[in-house]
Coordinates of C-alpha atoms and ligand atoms in Angstrom, one line a residue:
M20 CA -12.8 -17.2 -11.7
K21 CA -14.0 -14.1 -9.6
T22 CA -11.9 -12.5 -7.0
A23 CA -14.7 -13.5 -4.4
A24 CA -14.3 -17.0 -5.2
L25 CA -10.4 -17.0 -5.3
R26 CA -10.6 -15.8 -1.9
Q27 CA -12.6 -19.0 -1.1
A28 CA -11.0 -21.6 -2.7
F29 CA -7.1 -20.1 -0.7
F30 CA -9.2 -20.7 2.5
D31 CA -10.7 -24.3 1.1
F32 CA -7.3 -25.0 0.4
F33 CA -5.7 -24.3 3.1
Q34 CA -8.5 -25.4 5.8
Q35 CA -8.0 -29.1 4.2
Q36 CA -4.1 -28.6 5.3
G37 CA -5.4 -27.8 8.5
H38 CA -4.8 -23.9 9.1
T39 CA -8.0 -22.1 11.5
V40 CA -9.5 -19.6 9.3
V41 CA -9.1 -16.1 10.8
P42 CA -11.2 -12.7 10.4
S43 CA -8.9 -9.8 9.1
S44 CA -8.1 -7.9 11.7
S45 CA -8.7 -4.1 11.9
L46 CA -6.7 -1.3 9.5
V47 CA -5.5 0.2 12.6
P48 CA -2.9 -2.3 14.2
A49 CA -4.0 -3.1 17.8
D50 CA -1.2 -1.5 20.2
D51 CA 1.5 -1.0 18.2
P52 CA 2.6 2.1 17.7
T53 CA 5.1 1.7 15.6
L54 CA 2.7 1.0 12.6
L55 CA 1.0 3.3 10.8
F56 CA -1.5 0.8 9.1
T57 CA -1.7 -2.9 9.0
N58 CA 0.3 -3.6 5.9
A59 CA 0.3 -7.5 6.1
G60 CA -1.3 -10.9 7.1
M61 CA 1.0 -11.1 9.8
N62 CA 0.6 -8.1 11.6
Q63 CA -2.2 -9.5 13.9
F64 CA -0.2 -11.9 14.8
K65 CA 3.3 -10.8 15.7
D66 CA 3.0 -11.2 19.4
V67 CA 2.4 -15.3 18.4
F68 CA 5.4 -15.1 16.6
L69 CA 7.0 -13.4 19.5
G70 CA 5.8 -16.3 21.9
R71 CA 4.4 -13.8 23.8
E72 CA 0.6 -14.9 23.1
Q73 CA -0.7 -18.0 22.3
R74 CA -3.6 -19.2 20.6
D75 CA -5.6 -22.8 20.2
Y76 CA -4.0 -22.8 16.7
S77 CA -0.5 -23.2 15.6
R78 CA -1.7 -23.0 11.7
A79 CA -3.8 -20.0 10.3
T80 CA -4.6 -18.6 7.4
T81 CA -6.6 -15.3 7.0
A82 CA -7.9 -12.4 3.9
Q83 CA -6.2 -9.5 5.2
K84 CA -7.2 -5.7 4.7
C85 CA -3.6 -3.7 4.1
V86 CA -3.0 -0.2 3.5
R87 CA 0.4 0.9 1.8
A88 CA 0.0 4.6 2.4
G89 CA 3.0 5.3 4.6
G90 CA 5.7 3.9 6.8
K91 CA 7.9 1.2 5.5
H92 CA 5.5 -0.4 2.7
N93 CA 4.5 3.0 0.7
D94 CA 3.3 2.3 -2.5
L95 CA 0.9 5.6 -2.1
E96 CA 3.0 6.9 -5.2
N97 CA 2.9 3.5 -7.6
V98 CA -0.6 4.2 -7.6
G99 CA -1.1 5.0 -11.1
Y100 CA 1.7 3.9 -12.5
T101 CA 1.9 0.5 -12.1
A102 CA -0.3 -2.4 -13.1
R103 CA 0.2 -4.1 -9.8
H104 CA -0.2 -1.7 -7.0
H105 CA -2.8 -0.3 -5.0
T106 CA -3.2 1.5 -1.8
F107 CA -6.0 -1.1 -0.4
F108 CA -5.5 -4.8 -1.0
E109 CA -6.4 -7.7 0.5
M110 CA -3.6 -10.2 1.4
L111 CA -4.3 -13.7 1.7
G112 CA -2.0 -15.7 3.9
N113 CA -1.1 -18.7 5.9
F114 CA 0.7 -18.8 8.6
S115 CA 2.8 -21.6 11.2
F116 CA 3.3 -20.6 14.5
G117 CA 6.5 -23.0 15.0
D118 CA 4.6 -25.6 13.3
Y119 CA 5.7 -26.7 9.5
F120 CA 8.5 -24.8 7.9
K121 CA 10.2 -24.5 4.8
R122 CA 9.7 -27.6 3.1
E123 CA 5.8 -27.5 4.0
A124 CA 5.1 -23.7 3.2
I125 CA 6.7 -24.1 -0.4
N126 CA 5.3 -27.4 -1.1
F127 CA 1.4 -26.2 0.2
A128 CA 2.5 -22.6 -2.3
W129 CA 3.5 -24.8 -5.1
T130 CA 0.7 -27.2 -4.4
F131 CA -1.9 -24.2 -4.5
L132 CA -0.7 -22.5 -7.4
T133 CA -0.2 -25.3 -9.9
G134 CA -2.2 -28.3 -8.3
D135 CA -4.9 -30.1 -10.1
Q136 CA -7.7 -29.3 -8.2
W137 CA -6.5 -25.7 -7.6
L138 CA -5.4 -22.9 -9.1
K139 CA -3.8 -25.0 -12.5
L140 CA -1.4 -22.3 -12.9
P141 CA 1.3 -23.3 -16.2
K142 CA 4.6 -24.0 -14.2
D143 CA 6.9 -22.5 -17.1
K144 CA 5.2 -19.1 -16.3
L145 CA 6.4 -19.1 -12.8
W146 CA 9.7 -17.3 -11.4
V147 CA 10.9 -18.1 -7.9
T148 CA 13.4 -15.6 -5.7
V149 CA 15.2 -17.1 -2.9
Y150 CA 17.2 -15.3 -0.7
A151 CA 21.3 -15.5 -1.5
S152 CA 22.5 -17.9 1.0
D153 CA 19.4 -20.0 1.2
D154 CA 20.3 -23.6 -0.1
E155 CA 17.5 -25.3 1.6
A156 CA 15.1 -23.1 0.0
F157 CA 16.7 -23.2 -3.7
D158 CA 16.9 -27.3 -3.5
I159 CA 13.5 -27.5 -2.3
W160 CA 12.3 -25.6 -5.2
S161 CA 14.7 -27.1 -7.7
K162 CA 14.3 -30.9 -6.4
E163 CA 11.5 -31.1 -4.8
M164 CA 9.4 -28.8 -6.4
G165 CA 10.9 -29.5 -10.4
V166 CA 11.3 -25.8 -10.8
P167 CA 14.5 -25.7 -13.8
E168 CA 17.3 -23.9 -12.1
Q169 CA 17.4 -21.2 -14.5
R170 CA 13.9 -19.6 -13.0
I171 CA 15.2 -19.8 -9.5
I172 CA 16.5 -16.7 -8.4
R173 CA 19.1 -15.6 -5.8
I174 CA 18.6 -12.6 -4.2
G175 CA 19.9 -11.0 -0.9
D176 CA 19.1 -7.8 0.9
N177 CA 19.6 -5.7 -1.4
K178 CA 21.6 -3.1 0.5
G179 CA 22.3 -0.2 -2.2
A180 CA 21.3 -2.4 -5.2
P181 CA 19.6 -0.3 -8.2
Y182 CA 16.9 -2.4 -8.3
A183 CA 14.0 -3.1 -5.7
S184 CA 13.9 -7.3 -4.9
D185 CA 15.0 -7.6 -1.8
N186 CA 14.4 -11.1 0.2
F187 CA 14.9 -10.2 3.9
W188 CA 11.4 -9.7 4.9
Q189 CA 10.8 -7.2 7.6
M190 CA 7.0 -5.3 8.6
G191 CA 8.8 -1.9 9.2
D192 CA 12.0 -1.0 11.1
T193 CA 11.2 -4.0 14.2
G194 CA 9.8 -7.0 14.5
P195 CA 9.2 -10.4 13.0
C196 CA 11.5 -11.0 10.3
G197 CA 13.3 -13.2 8.1
P198 CA 14.4 -14.5 4.7
C199 CA 12.2 -14.9 2.1
T200 CA 11.2 -16.6 -1.0
E201 CA 9.3 -15.1 -4.1
I202 CA 6.8 -16.8 -6.9
F203 CA 6.7 -14.4 -10.1
Y204 CA 4.2 -14.7 -12.7
D205 CA 5.1 -13.8 -15.8
H206 CA 2.4 -11.8 -17.9
G207 CA 4.4 -12.6 -21.0
P208 CA 6.6 -10.3 -23.9
D209 CA 4.1 -8.4 -24.6
V210 CA 4.3 -6.1 -21.2
A211 CA 7.7 -4.2 -20.3
G212 CA 9.7 -6.2 -17.2
G213 CA 12.3 -8.1 -16.4
P214 CA 12.3 -11.1 -14.7
P215 CA 13.4 -10.5 -10.6
G216 CA 16.6 -9.8 -10.2
S217 CA 17.5 -7.7 -13.2
P218 CA 17.4 -3.6 -13.5
E219 CA 14.1 -3.9 -15.2
E220 CA 12.2 -6.3 -12.9
D221 CA 10.4 -3.1 -12.1
G222 CA 8.2 -3.1 -15.1
D223 CA 4.4 -5.1 -14.8
R224 CA 5.6 -8.2 -16.9
Y225 CA 7.1 -10.6 -14.1
I226 CA 4.9 -10.1 -11.1
E227 CA 5.4 -11.0 -7.6
I228 CA 2.4 -12.6 -6.4
W229 CA 3.2 -14.2 -3.5
N230 CA 6.0 -13.8 -0.5
V231 CA 6.8 -16.8 1.8
V232 CA 8.5 -15.3 4.8
F233 CA 10.3 -17.6 6.4
M234 CA 10.6 -15.9 10.2
Q235 CA 13.2 -16.4 12.1
Y236 CA 14.2 -13.1 13.6
N237 CA 12.9 -10.4 15.9
R238 CA 14.6 -7.3 15.3
T239 CA 14.6 -4.8 17.9
A240 CA 14.6 -1.2 18.5
E241 CA 18.5 -1.1 19.0
G242 CA 18.9 -3.2 15.3
E243 CA 20.1 -6.2 17.1
M244 CA 18.4 -10.0 15.1
L245 CA 17.5 -12.2 17.8
P246 CA 16.2 -15.6 17.1
L247 CA 12.4 -16.2 17.5
P248 CA 11.4 -18.7 20.2
K249 CA 9.9 -20.9 17.2
P250 CA 11.0 -20.9 13.0
S251 CA 8.0 -20.2 11.8
V252 CA 6.1 -19.5 8.7
D253 CA 4.5 -16.0 7.1
T254 CA 2.9 -15.8 4.2
G255 CA 1.2 -13.5 1.5
M256 CA 0.1 -13.4 -1.5
G257 CA -2.2 -10.5 -3.3
L258 CA -5.5 -11.3 -4.0
E259 CA -5.9 -8.2 -7.1
R260 CA -2.8 -9.6 -8.5
I261 CA -4.1 -13.3 -8.5
A262 CA -6.8 -12.5 -9.9
A263 CA -5.6 -10.8 -12.8
V264 CA -3.9 -13.8 -13.5
L265 CA -6.1 -16.4 -13.4
Q266 CA -8.7 -14.1 -15.5
G267 CA -6.2 -13.9 -18.0
V268 CA -5.7 -9.5 -17.7
H269 CA -2.0 -8.4 -17.5
S270 CA -3.3 -5.3 -15.3
N271 CA -5.0 -5.8 -11.1
Y272 CA -7.2 -2.7 -12.3
E273 CA -8.7 -5.2 -14.9
I274 CA -10.2 -7.8 -12.7
D275 CA -13.7 -7.9 -12.4
L276 CA -14.3 -6.0 -9.0
F277 CA -12.0 -3.1 -10.3
E278 CA -13.6 -3.6 -13.9
D279 CA -17.2 -2.7 -11.9
L280 CA -15.9 0.1 -9.3
L281 CA -14.0 1.4 -12.3
K282 CA -17.9 2.0 -14.5
A283 CA -19.2 3.1 -11.6
A284 CA -16.7 5.6 -10.8
S285 CA -16.9 6.5 -15.1
G286 CA -20.6 6.7 -15.1
I287 CA -20.4 9.8 -12.0
L288 CA -17.5 11.8 -13.9
G289 CA -19.8 12.1 -17.3
G290 CA -17.8 8.6 -18.8
V291 CA -14.2 9.1 -18.6
A292 CA -12.8 5.8 -20.4
T293 CA -12.0 3.2 -17.2
T294 CA -8.3 2.9 -18.7
E295 CA -7.7 6.5 -17.7
A296 CA -4.8 6.2 -15.1
S297 CA -6.9 8.7 -12.9
L298 CA -9.9 7.0 -13.0
R299 CA -7.9 4.1 -12.2
V300 CA -6.4 6.2 -9.3
V301 CA -9.9 7.5 -7.9
A302 CA -11.0 3.7 -8.3
D303 CA -8.0 3.0 -5.4
H304 CA -8.3 5.4 -3.4
I305 CA -12.0 4.9 -2.5
R306 CA -11.7 1.5 -1.1
S307 CA -8.5 2.6 1.2
C308 CA -10.6 5.7 1.9
S309 CA -13.6 3.8 3.2
F310 CA -12.1 1.0 4.5
L311 CA -9.9 3.2 6.6
I312 CA -13.0 5.3 7.6
A313 CA -14.6 2.4 8.4
D314 CA -12.2 1.0 10.2
G315 CA -12.3 4.5 12.6
V316 CA -10.0 7.2 11.2
M317 CA -11.0 10.1 10.8
P318 CA -9.2 13.1 7.9
S319 CA -7.1 15.1 10.1
N320 CA -3.6 16.9 10.4
E321 CA -1.7 14.3 12.1
G322 CA -0.7 10.9 11.8
R323 CA -3.0 8.1 10.1
G324 CA -5.8 10.9 9.4
F325 CA -3.4 12.9 8.0
V326 CA -2.7 10.4 5.6
L327 CA -6.0 9.5 4.9
R328 CA -6.8 13.6 3.8
R329 CA -3.9 13.0 1.7
I330 CA -5.4 10.2 -0.2
I331 CA -8.6 11.7 0.1
R332 CA -7.0 15.2 -1.6
R333 CA -5.3 13.1 -4.2
A334 CA -8.2 11.3 -5.5
A335 CA -10.0 14.5 -5.5
R336 CA -7.3 16.6 -7.8
H337 CA -7.4 13.5 -10.3
G338 CA -10.9 13.9 -10.2
N339 CA -10.7 17.7 -11.2
K340 CA -8.4 16.4 -13.8
L341 CA -11.0 14.3 -15.3
G342 CA -13.1 17.2 -15.2
A343 CA -15.8 16.5 -12.3
Q344 CA -17.6 19.5 -11.4
G345 CA -17.7 20.2 -8.2
T346 CA -17.9 16.5 -5.4
F347 CA -18.1 13.2 -6.4
F348 CA -16.0 11.3 -4.2
H349 CA -18.5 10.1 -1.8
K350 CA -20.7 9.0 -4.4
L351 CA -18.8 6.1 -4.9
V352 CA -19.4 4.2 -1.9
P353 CA -22.3 2.6 -2.6
A354 CA -21.0 0.7 -5.6
L355 CA -17.6 -0.3 -3.2
V356 CA -20.2 -1.7 -0.5
S357 CA -22.0 -3.5 -3.3
L358 CA -19.2 -4.5 -4.3
M359 CA -17.1 -5.9 -1.1
G360 CA -20.0 -5.2 1.9
E361 CA -20.4 -8.5 1.7
A362 CA -16.8 -10.0 2.3
Y363 CA -16.6 -6.7 4.3
P364 CA -20.0 -6.2 6.4
E365 CA -18.1 -3.2 8.4
L366 CA -18.1 -1.1 5.5
A367 CA -21.9 -1.5 5.1
R368 CA -22.7 -0.8 8.4
T369 CA -20.8 2.7 8.3
Q370 CA -21.6 3.3 5.0
A371 CA -23.7 6.6 5.6
Q372 CA -20.7 7.9 7.9
I373 CA -18.3 7.3 5.3
E374 CA -20.3 9.1 2.8
R375 CA -20.3 11.8 5.4
V376 CA -16.8 12.3 5.9
L377 CA -15.8 12.2 2.7
L378 CA -18.6 14.2 1.2
Q379 CA -17.1 17.1 4.3
E380 CA -13.2 16.4 3.3
E381 CA -14.4 16.9 -0.7
E382 CA -15.8 19.9 0.1
Q383 CA -13.0 21.7 2.4
F384 CA -10.7 21.2 -0.1
A385 CA -12.6 22.2 -3.2
K386 CA -12.2 25.6 -1.4
T387 CA -8.6 26.0 -1.8
L388 CA -8.1 23.0 -4.8
D389 CA -8.6 25.4 -7.9
K390 CA -7.1 28.7 -6.5
G391 CA -3.4 26.7 -5.7
L392 CA -3.6 24.3 -8.9
R393 CA -4.2 27.7 -10.8
L394 CA -1.0 29.3 -8.5
L395 CA 0.6 25.7 -9.5
E396 CA 0.1 26.4 -13.4
Q397 CA 1.1 29.9 -12.8
D398 CA 4.5 28.7 -11.5
I399 CA 5.3 26.0 -14.1
A400 CA 4.5 28.6 -16.8
D401 CA 7.1 30.7 -15.7
L402 CA 9.6 28.3 -14.5
E403 CA 13.3 27.8 -16.2
G404 CA 14.0 24.4 -16.1
T405 CA 12.5 21.3 -14.5
V406 CA 12.6 21.9 -10.6
I407 CA 9.4 23.4 -8.8
P408 CA 10.7 26.0 -6.1
G409 CA 10.4 25.0 -2.7
K410 CA 9.1 28.1 -1.9
T411 CA 5.6 26.5 -4.6
I412 CA 5.7 24.0 -2.9
F413 CA 5.4 25.2 1.1
T414 CA 2.8 28.1 -0.3
L415 CA 0.6 25.0 -1.9
Y416 CA 1.3 22.8 1.6
D417 CA 0.5 25.9 3.9
T418 CA -2.1 27.9 2.4
Y419 CA -4.2 25.6 0.0
G420 CA -3.5 22.7 1.6
F421 CA -2.2 20.4 -1.2
P422 CA 0.1 17.8 0.8
V423 CA 3.8 17.4 -0.9
D424 CA 2.9 14.5 -2.4
L425 CA 0.1 15.6 -4.1
T426 CA 2.2 18.4 -5.7
N427 CA 4.8 15.9 -6.7
D428 CA 1.8 13.5 -8.6
I429 CA 1.2 16.6 -10.4
A430 CA 5.0 17.3 -10.9
R431 CA 5.7 14.2 -12.0
E432 CA 3.1 14.3 -15.0
R433 CA 4.7 16.8 -16.2
G434 CA 8.2 15.6 -15.8
L435 CA 8.9 17.7 -13.2
T436 CA 10.3 17.4 -9.9
L437 CA 10.4 19.0 -6.4
D438 CA 13.4 21.0 -4.7
Y439 CA 12.5 19.6 -1.3
D440 CA 15.5 21.1 0.1
G441 CA 13.8 24.7 -1.0
Y442 CA 11.1 23.0 0.5
E443 CA 12.4 22.5 4.1
A444 CA 13.6 25.5 3.7
A445 CA 10.6 27.6 3.5
M446 CA 9.3 25.7 6.2
N447 CA 12.1 26.4 8.6
D448 CA 12.2 30.1 7.9
Q449 CA 8.5 30.0 8.9
R450 CA 9.7 28.2 11.8
E451 CA 11.5 31.4 12.7
R452 CA 9.4 33.8 12.3
A453 CA 6.7 31.6 14.4
R454 CA 9.4 31.5 17.1
A455 CA 10.5 34.9 16.7
A456 CA 6.8 36.4 16.8
S457 CA 6.1 34.5 19.1
K458 CA 8.9 36.1 21.6
F459 CA 7.0 39.3 21.0
G460 CA 4.1 37.6 22.6
I461 CA 2.0 36.9 19.4
D462 CA 0.1 33.9 19.2
Y463 CA 0.1 31.6 16.1
N464 CA -1.7 29.3 17.6
A465 CA -4.5 31.3 17.0
G466 CA -4.8 31.3 14.1
L467 CA -2.7 32.8 11.0
Q468 CA -4.8 34.7 8.2
L469 CA -3.6 33.3 4.7
E470 CA -5.8 32.3 2.0
G471 CA -8.8 31.8 3.7
K472 CA -8.8 30.9 7.5
T473 CA -5.9 29.2 8.4
E474 CA -5.4 27.6 11.9
F475 CA -1.5 26.7 12.5
S476 CA -1.0 24.0 15.0
G477 CA 2.7 22.7 15.5
Y478 CA 5.1 20.8 13.4
E479 CA 5.0 17.2 12.7
R480 CA 7.4 14.7 10.6
V481 CA 5.8 12.6 8.2
D482 CA 7.7 9.8 5.8
G483 CA 10.1 12.2 6.8
H484 CA 9.1 15.4 5.5
E485 CA 8.3 17.6 8.8
T486 CA 5.2 19.3 7.4
I487 CA 3.9 21.8 9.2
R488 CA 0.2 21.9 10.2
T489 CA -2.2 23.9 9.5
V490 CA -5.9 23.6 8.8
I491 CA -8.2 25.6 6.8
V492 CA -11.5 26.3 8.2
D493 CA -13.1 28.5 5.4
Ligands
ATP26 P1 6.0 -5.5 -4.5 O1 7.6 -5.8 -4.7 O2 5.4 -5.7 -6.3 O3 5.8 -3.9 -4.3 P2 6.1 -6.2 -2.4 O4 7.3 -7.2 -1.9 O5 6.2 -5.2 -1.1 O6 5.6 -6.8 -3.5 P3 4.8 -8.2 -0.2 O7 5.1 -6.9 0.9 O8 6.1 -9.5 0.0 O9 4.8 -7.2 -1.5 O10 3.5 -8.4 0.5 C1 2.6 -10.0 0.0 C2 2.4 -9.9 -1.4 O11 1.1 -8.6 -1.2 C3 3.0 -9.5 -2.6 O12 3.8 -10.8 -3.2 C4 1.9 -9.1 -3.3 O13 1.2 -10.3 -3.9 C5 0.7 -8.0 -2.7 N1 1.0 -6.6 -2.7 C6 2.1 -5.8 -1.6 N2 1.6 -4.7 -2.2 C7 0.8 -4.7 -3.1 C8 0.0 -3.6 -3.3 N3 0.3 -2.2 -3.1 N4 -1.2 -3.9 -3.8 C9 -1.3 -4.7 -4.6 N5 -1.1 -5.9 -4.1 C10 0.4 -6.0 -3.2
MG27 MG1 6.3 -3.4 -2.6
MG28 MG1 8.7 -7.3 -3.9
MG29 MG1 7.6 -9.2 -1.5

């Protein structure tokens, strides 16, 4: 089943169950400063869950554009390393606003996945998790759906546990949240990984396909858990992950859509193998970057725009690693538009703008990328030990426009780590110098002369790392 047909089957199923099909909302959350990008289907319904907004339906279904490249759910650093994570993906969801609750939600999910008229997945390949104390969900799975108890795993909210599972879902530090139940698909013994809740679960063998959240609380900024006006349901299933299952492939990057996108990327990059991790990174990143620009985000040195810039630069670096001569990233836009422009007309409508913005950003970074890489290579060659010094990280950031996560991406490929403390210290030194200089009336905001002309425009905090905002103008 092709990805597009799967999206449609999901809508058909939930429409039959009385759900209204609601269009995806923008990747830029409307009126929600707590959220960097839309990261789940429920975001656009946040106020409905909270009882602050009324709709003329109590059941909805969506395919939501999501970006997880910053904030609470950040998968940027997973891309290129797992078979299942993207920076941009589509989340299929069904929602109950005080209408049905656990029993129906579980029943719907199970029927869609295993029902004769629907996806017909083999039941013995499916595992489920429930929130540790949620006996009700456990019993529904076991007694009503007939899932054997040994494939129903109880998982808590995982404070301090060494593995990733966490069966309490929250979109961010505040907002609607609740215990959840998750459905995993076992891709079989030739893929590495252990069942959910085991220390090996981070592999790609048992892949989480669907998360069903029993929305019951609103977490306030003070950390209080207030009950929602009515218990509700929010679910999310990654379209690319379920497509992989149905297409009999182990990796999201082998589904129809990605095969086509990877072929296009390979064509542009001189025939690189489509299994190459860097090519997958490039194919992933063109989706997030293009969709973000289509929704009005522009590369910049702060907030959302800075995250976009980081993704573009990461793509540029991976292209460079594959031997790209000059700019290449923007050339992927037509292929993406032909694959996804029908489902997302905003992409087709803004194609020219996307290409222009990407080209400009690539050209700007190309001026410092090679020099920065050479500096880093030299430092790595001289390195005693396995930790890249903070000063190098800082210079790469400040002078050559390498976001820290980009440097980290390179370090990780070599089995090296970063001295974040040293980096912070170098940052503080810079800040001190700026402060001291300003006492003597030197205006740093007028521009620092480093490598090329660099403008210094202050400090900001991105994902817990304080970074200096600089812009390389030429
Ligand atoms: P994982 O544990 O695999 O990182 P998650 O628990 O963080 O996934 P949820 O927040 O529960 O994911 O999102 C709902 C569903 O969206 C997941 O079950 C999965 O199918 C899909 N999904 C989540 N993150 C990604 C991603 N980065 N790329 C592709 N699909 C994703
Ligand atoms: Mg995750
Ligand atoms: Mg998970
Ligand atoms: Mg989950």
